[in-house]
Coordinates of C-alpha atoms and ligand atoms in Angstrom, one line a residue:
M157 CA 109.5 43.0 105.2
I158 CA 113.2 44.2 105.2
V159 CA 114.2 44.3 108.7
D160 CA 117.8 45.1 110.1
K161 CA 119.2 43.5 113.4
F162 CA 118.3 46.6 115.4
N163 CA 114.6 46.0 114.3
R164 CA 114.2 48.9 112.0
V165 CA 111.9 48.0 109.3
H166 CA 113.1 49.5 105.8
N167 CA 110.3 50.7 103.5
Y168 CA 111.8 53.6 101.9
L169 CA 114.0 53.2 98.7
R170 CA 115.9 56.2 97.2
I171 CA 117.1 55.3 93.5
S172 CA 119.7 57.2 91.8
L173 CA 118.8 57.6 88.0
T174 CA 122.3 58.8 87.1
D175 CA 125.8 60.1 88.4
N176 CA 125.6 62.8 85.9
C177 CA 124.5 66.4 86.5
N178 CA 124.3 69.7 84.7
L179 CA 125.5 71.4 87.8
R180 CA 128.8 71.1 89.7
C181 CA 128.1 71.9 93.4
F182 CA 131.7 71.6 95.1
Y183 CA 130.1 69.9 98.2
C184 CA 128.9 67.1 96.0
M185 CA 130.9 66.4 92.9
P186 CA 134.7 65.9 93.4
E187 CA 136.8 68.7 91.9
E188 CA 139.2 66.8 89.8
E189 CA 138.2 65.7 86.3
Y190 CA 135.0 63.7 87.1
E191 CA 134.0 60.8 84.7
F192 CA 130.3 59.9 84.6
T193 CA 129.4 56.4 84.5
P194 CA 129.0 55.0 80.9
V195 CA 125.3 54.3 80.3
S196 CA 125.8 50.7 79.7
K197 CA 126.8 50.4 83.3
L198 CA 123.7 52.3 84.5
M199 CA 120.5 50.5 85.3
Q200 CA 118.2 50.6 82.3
K201 CA 114.7 51.4 82.7
D202 CA 113.4 48.0 82.6
E203 CA 115.9 47.1 85.1
I204 CA 114.9 50.1 87.5
E205 CA 111.3 48.8 87.0
T206 CA 112.2 45.1 87.9
L207 CA 114.2 46.2 90.9
S208 CA 111.4 48.5 92.2
K209 CA 108.8 45.8 92.0
I210 CA 111.1 43.3 94.0
F211 CA 111.4 45.9 96.7
V212 CA 107.8 46.8 96.6
G213 CA 107.2 43.1 97.0
L214 CA 109.3 43.4 100.1
G215 CA 107.3 46.1 101.8
V216 CA 108.7 49.3 100.3
N217 CA 105.8 51.9 100.0
K218 CA 108.0 55.0 99.2
I219 CA 110.4 55.7 96.4
R220 CA 112.5 59.0 95.9
L221 CA 114.2 59.5 92.5
T222 CA 117.6 61.1 92.8
G223 CA 121.0 61.2 91.5
G224 CA 123.2 63.1 90.3
E225 CA 120.4 65.1 88.6
P226 CA 117.6 62.7 88.0
L227 CA 116.1 65.0 85.3
V228 CA 119.0 64.9 82.9
R229 CA 118.4 61.2 82.0
K230 CA 116.9 61.0 78.9
D231 CA 114.2 58.6 79.9
A232 CA 113.4 60.2 83.1
G233 CA 109.9 61.0 82.2
E234 CA 109.2 57.4 81.2
I235 CA 110.7 56.1 84.4
I236 CA 108.7 58.6 86.5
R237 CA 105.4 57.3 84.6
S238 CA 106.3 53.9 85.0
L239 CA 107.2 53.8 88.8
S240 CA 104.2 56.0 89.4
K241 CA 101.8 52.9 88.5
L242 CA 103.6 50.9 91.7
P243 CA 101.4 51.2 95.0
V244 CA 104.2 53.7 96.5
K245 CA 104.5 57.3 97.3
L246 CA 106.8 58.4 94.4
T247 CA 108.8 61.5 94.7
I248 CA 111.9 63.2 93.7
T249 CA 115.0 65.2 94.6
T250 CA 116.1 67.6 91.9
N251 CA 118.3 70.8 91.3
G252 CA 115.3 72.4 89.7
S253 CA 116.9 73.4 86.5
R254 CA 114.9 71.3 84.0
L255 CA 111.6 71.2 86.2
H256 CA 109.6 73.2 83.4
E257 CA 110.2 70.3 81.0
F258 CA 108.7 67.8 83.4
V259 CA 106.0 69.5 85.3
D260 CA 103.0 68.1 83.3
I261 CA 104.7 64.6 83.7
L262 CA 104.9 65.0 87.4
D263 CA 101.3 66.4 87.8
E264 CA 100.1 63.4 85.7
S265 CA 102.0 60.9 87.6
G266 CA 100.6 62.2 90.9
V267 CA 104.2 63.1 92.1
H268 CA 103.2 66.5 93.7
S269 CA 105.7 66.9 96.5
L270 CA 109.2 67.4 95.6
N271 CA 112.5 68.6 97.0
I272 CA 114.5 71.1 95.2
S273 CA 118.0 72.2 96.1
L274 CA 118.9 75.9 96.2
D275 CA 121.7 76.9 98.7
T276 CA 121.7 80.7 98.1
L277 CA 119.2 83.4 97.0
Q278 CA 122.2 85.4 95.4
P279 CA 122.8 84.6 91.7
E280 CA 126.7 85.2 92.1
K281 CA 127.0 82.9 95.0
F282 CA 124.8 80.2 93.1
Q283 CA 127.6 80.3 90.4
L284 CA 130.3 80.1 93.2
I285 CA 128.6 77.0 94.7
T286 CA 127.3 75.1 91.6
R287 CA 130.0 76.5 89.0
R288 CA 127.0 77.1 86.7
N289 CA 124.9 80.1 86.0
Q290 CA 121.4 78.7 86.5
F291 CA 120.0 80.6 89.3
E292 CA 117.2 82.4 87.5
K293 CA 116.1 79.1 85.9
V294 CA 115.9 77.3 89.2
Y295 CA 114.1 80.1 91.2
E296 CA 111.5 80.6 88.2
N297 CA 110.8 76.7 88.4
I298 CA 110.3 76.9 92.0
Q299 CA 107.6 79.7 91.4
L300 CA 106.3 77.6 88.4
L301 CA 105.7 74.5 90.8
L302 CA 104.1 76.7 93.6
K303 CA 101.7 78.4 91.0
R304 CA 100.7 74.8 89.9
S305 CA 100.1 74.0 93.8
F306 CA 103.0 71.5 94.2
H307 CA 104.3 71.1 97.8
V308 CA 107.8 72.3 97.4
K309 CA 110.5 71.6 99.9
V310 CA 113.8 73.6 99.3
N311 CA 116.9 71.9 100.3
M312 CA 119.7 74.3 101.5
V313 CA 123.3 72.9 102.5
V314 CA 124.3 75.4 105.3
M315 CA 128.0 75.9 105.3
K316 CA 129.8 78.1 107.7
G317 CA 131.2 81.2 106.1
L318 CA 129.7 80.8 102.8
N319 CA 125.8 81.1 103.1
D320 CA 125.2 80.8 106.8
G321 CA 124.5 84.6 106.6
E322 CA 121.4 83.8 104.3
L323 CA 119.3 81.7 106.8
I324 CA 117.0 84.7 107.9
D325 CA 116.6 85.5 104.1
F326 CA 115.5 81.9 103.5
V327 CA 112.9 81.9 106.7
E328 CA 111.6 85.4 105.4
W329 CA 110.8 83.5 101.9
T330 CA 108.4 81.4 104.1
K331 CA 106.4 84.6 105.1
H332 CA 104.9 85.1 101.6
Q333 CA 105.0 81.8 99.8
P334 CA 104.2 78.2 101.0
V335 CA 107.8 77.1 100.7
H336 CA 109.2 74.5 103.1
V337 CA 112.8 75.1 103.5
R338 CA 115.2 72.5 104.7
F339 CA 118.3 73.5 106.1
I340 CA 120.9 70.5 106.0
E341 CA 124.1 70.4 107.9
F342 CA 127.1 70.0 105.6
M343 CA 128.1 66.3 105.3
P344 CA 131.6 65.0 104.5
F345 CA 131.8 62.8 101.3
T346 CA 134.8 61.5 99.2
G347 CA 136.5 64.7 97.6
N348 CA 134.1 67.3 98.8
R349 CA 136.4 69.7 100.9
W350 CA 134.5 69.1 104.0
T351 CA 136.2 70.2 107.2
S352 CA 134.7 70.2 110.6
N353 CA 134.8 74.0 110.9
K354 CA 132.6 74.4 108.0
V355 CA 129.8 72.8 109.7
F356 CA 127.1 75.2 110.9
T357 CA 125.1 73.1 113.4
M358 CA 121.5 72.9 114.3
Q359 CA 121.9 74.7 117.4
Q360 CA 123.8 77.5 115.5
M361 CA 121.1 77.8 113.0
L362 CA 118.3 78.0 115.7
D363 CA 120.4 80.5 117.8
V364 CA 120.5 82.8 114.5
I365 CA 116.9 82.4 113.6
R366 CA 115.4 82.7 117.1
E367 CA 117.3 86.3 117.3
K368 CA 114.8 87.5 114.8
Y369 CA 111.9 85.3 115.0
E370 CA 109.7 83.6 117.6
V371 CA 109.6 80.0 116.2
T372 CA 107.1 77.2 117.0
R373 CA 108.3 73.6 116.8
L374 CA 106.1 71.5 114.6
Q375 CA 105.1 67.9 115.2
D376 CA 107.5 65.6 113.0
E377 CA 106.4 62.5 111.3
K378 CA 107.5 59.0 111.9
H379 CA 110.9 58.6 110.2
D380 CA 111.3 62.1 109.5
T381 CA 114.9 63.1 109.2
S382 CA 114.2 67.0 109.8
K383 CA 113.1 68.8 112.7
G384 CA 110.2 71.1 111.8
Y385 CA 109.5 74.8 112.8
M386 CA 107.6 77.5 111.5
V387 CA 107.1 81.4 112.3
P388 CA 103.7 81.7 113.4
G389 CA 101.8 83.6 110.5
H390 CA 104.1 82.5 107.9
Q391 CA 102.8 80.4 105.0
G392 CA 105.7 78.2 104.7
T393 CA 107.7 76.3 107.4
F394 CA 111.4 75.5 107.9
A395 CA 113.2 72.5 109.1
I396 CA 116.7 71.3 110.0
I397 CA 118.3 68.2 109.1
S398 CA 121.0 67.6 111.9
T399 CA 122.9 64.7 110.5
M400 CA 126.3 65.8 112.0
S401 CA 125.3 67.2 115.4
A402 CA 122.2 65.2 116.3
N403 CA 121.7 62.1 114.1
F404 CA 118.3 60.6 113.6
C405 CA 119.7 56.8 112.7
G406 CA 117.7 55.3 115.5
D407 CA 114.4 55.4 113.3
C408 CA 116.1 54.9 109.7
N409 CA 113.9 53.2 107.2
R410 CA 116.0 54.1 104.0
M411 CA 117.9 52.1 101.6
R412 CA 119.8 53.6 98.7
L413 CA 120.3 52.1 95.0
T414 CA 123.0 53.7 93.2
A415 CA 122.8 54.5 89.5
D416 CA 125.1 51.6 88.8
G417 CA 122.8 49.3 90.8
K418 CA 124.6 48.9 94.0
L419 CA 122.5 48.6 97.3
K420 CA 123.9 50.9 100.3
N421 CA 122.2 50.6 103.4
C422 CA 123.2 53.9 104.6
L423 CA 124.6 57.2 103.0
F424 CA 127.9 56.5 105.1
A425 CA 128.0 52.6 104.5
E426 CA 131.3 51.6 103.1
K427 CA 130.0 48.1 102.0
E428 CA 127.6 47.9 99.0
T429 CA 125.8 44.9 97.3
D430 CA 125.9 44.6 93.6
L431 CA 122.1 43.9 92.7
L432 CA 122.5 45.0 89.2
S433 CA 124.9 42.5 88.3
A434 CA 123.2 39.7 90.0
L435 CA 120.0 40.5 88.3
R436 CA 121.8 40.4 84.9
R437 CA 123.1 37.0 85.8
G438 CA 119.8 35.9 86.6
E439 CA 120.1 35.3 90.1
D440 CA 117.5 35.8 92.9
I441 CA 118.3 39.1 94.5
V442 CA 115.9 39.0 97.4
P443 CA 118.5 37.1 99.7
L444 CA 121.3 39.6 98.8
I445 CA 118.8 42.6 99.9
H446 CA 118.2 40.9 103.1
Q447 CA 121.9 40.3 103.8
N448 CA 122.7 43.8 102.9
I449 CA 120.3 45.3 105.3
R450 CA 121.1 42.7 108.1
S451 CA 124.6 44.1 108.1
K452 CA 123.5 47.7 108.5
A453 CA 125.4 49.7 111.3
K454 CA 123.7 51.2 114.3
E455 CA 124.6 54.8 113.0
L456 CA 126.3 56.7 110.3
G457 CA 127.5 53.6 108.3
G458 CA 129.5 52.7 111.6
Q459 CA 132.1 55.3 110.3
F460 CA 131.8 58.1 112.8
N461 CA 129.5 59.7 115.5
T462 CA 128.4 63.1 116.6
D463 CA 131.8 64.2 117.7
F464 CA 132.4 65.5 114.3
E465 CA 134.8 68.2 115.4
H466 CA 137.4 65.3 115.7
L467 CA 136.5 63.7 112.5
H468 CA 139.2 63.4 109.7
P469 CA 137.3 62.9 106.4
E470 CA 139.9 60.9 105.0
D471 CA 139.2 58.2 107.4
I472 CA 135.8 57.6 106.0
H473 CA 135.6 55.1 103.2
N474 CA 132.7 56.1 100.8
R475 CA 132.0 57.4 97.6
S476 CA 131.3 61.1 96.5
M477 CA 127.5 62.1 97.0
I478 CA 126.9 62.5 93.2
T479 CA 127.8 58.9 92.8
I480 CA 125.7 57.8 96.0
G481 CA 122.5 59.6 95.2
G482 CA 121.5 61.9 98.1
Ligands
SAM87 N1 120.8 66.9 91.9 C1 119.7 66.8 92.9 C2 119.7 68.0 93.9 O1 120.8 68.5 93.7 O2 118.7 68.1 94.5 C3 119.6 65.6 93.5 C4 120.9 64.8 94.0 S1 121.8 65.8 95.5 C5 123.3 64.8 95.5 C6 120.6 65.3 96.7 C7 120.7 66.3 97.8 O3 122.0 66.1 98.4 C8 120.8 67.8 97.5 O4 119.9 68.6 98.2 C9 122.0 68.2 97.9 O5 122.1 69.6 98.2 C10 122.5 67.4 99.1 N2 123.9 67.3 99.4 C11 124.9 66.8 98.4 N3 126.1 67.0 99.1 C12 125.8 67.1 100.3 C13 126.7 67.4 101.6 N4 128.0 67.2 101.3 N5 126.3 67.7 102.7 C14 124.9 67.8 102.8 N6 124.0 67.7 101.9 C15 124.5 67.4 100.4
SF4_88 FE1 124.3 68.0 90.9 FE2 122.7 67.9 92.8 FE3 125.1 67.3 93.3 FE4 124.6 69.8 93.1 S1 124.0 68.3 94.6 S2 126.3 68.6 91.7 S3 122.7 69.5 91.6 S4 123.7 66.2 92.1

């Protein structure tokens, strides 16, 4: 078992397959000319398998593939097939633009629940946020997955003055389709233009939604990072991920492996452990994993707290989101 010094058992690994992406969401990818990590420095398919098996041997029972965009990686399908043979719940977070190419592989591999990011239902705003013209493709692919009976969670990063006016449209979407929307508070990462006044908090979201709907609070599952709700009679649900205003670190069970093979014990951890280089040198990485998790801070990587209104993003030492793996 992997346990930290606050007795939190860590059984959930998020693996970034690449820091490359076919979209350019401004809140994720730094604006200056961004250089993707060369392929030789990324974990190779067999290295991902080896590392995953080691984590499974230490009690990991859930793996999420993420990135960058995991489905731009050429061998993504092979990696999905291979990891699906492990005794884990395998899942994926994707921007949705390539899902039509992967729907059969996901189905055959038993990956029937996935998170798809979509921050707006307006094509022009999609272009503004992602700097790419892919709204129709992403929306079509969500429809395709719903038709094939996948459990679809839609991740929407809510940013004040940009898309907070669309909360009702997203909740309305849950009326006729079984989509599970997750509203995410905007988080600060290196180079992402975060300022505290762009955060639209959980309370503000609930206030807006409750003006229009009667909502019911749902029972959350253990380790859920989101607080679930539904409008009675709607087919889908919505949930809120309140990292900034009400963190859920007390129950954290997550670890992250970056695409270049560094272990991060928190999205906001500064310290990383280079598992890939150790693996390539033939070293035993198990003690490195335990050491890294033992050093995990109590909350938010030890870098800030819920008083985000006084937070200066330049004081946080981290990577950009695209290089961590969300
Ligand atoms: N490319 C895939 C995607 O977009 O779903 C997977 C990687 S992306 C980094 C994972 C998730 O992190 C997405 O849902 C994205 O919206 C979220 N994310 C990225 N930057 C964020 C930020 N600054 N605040 C909150 N969520 C963020
Ligand atoms: Fe790419 Fe996902 Fe980041 Fe957008 S959020 S730039 S789709 S990795």
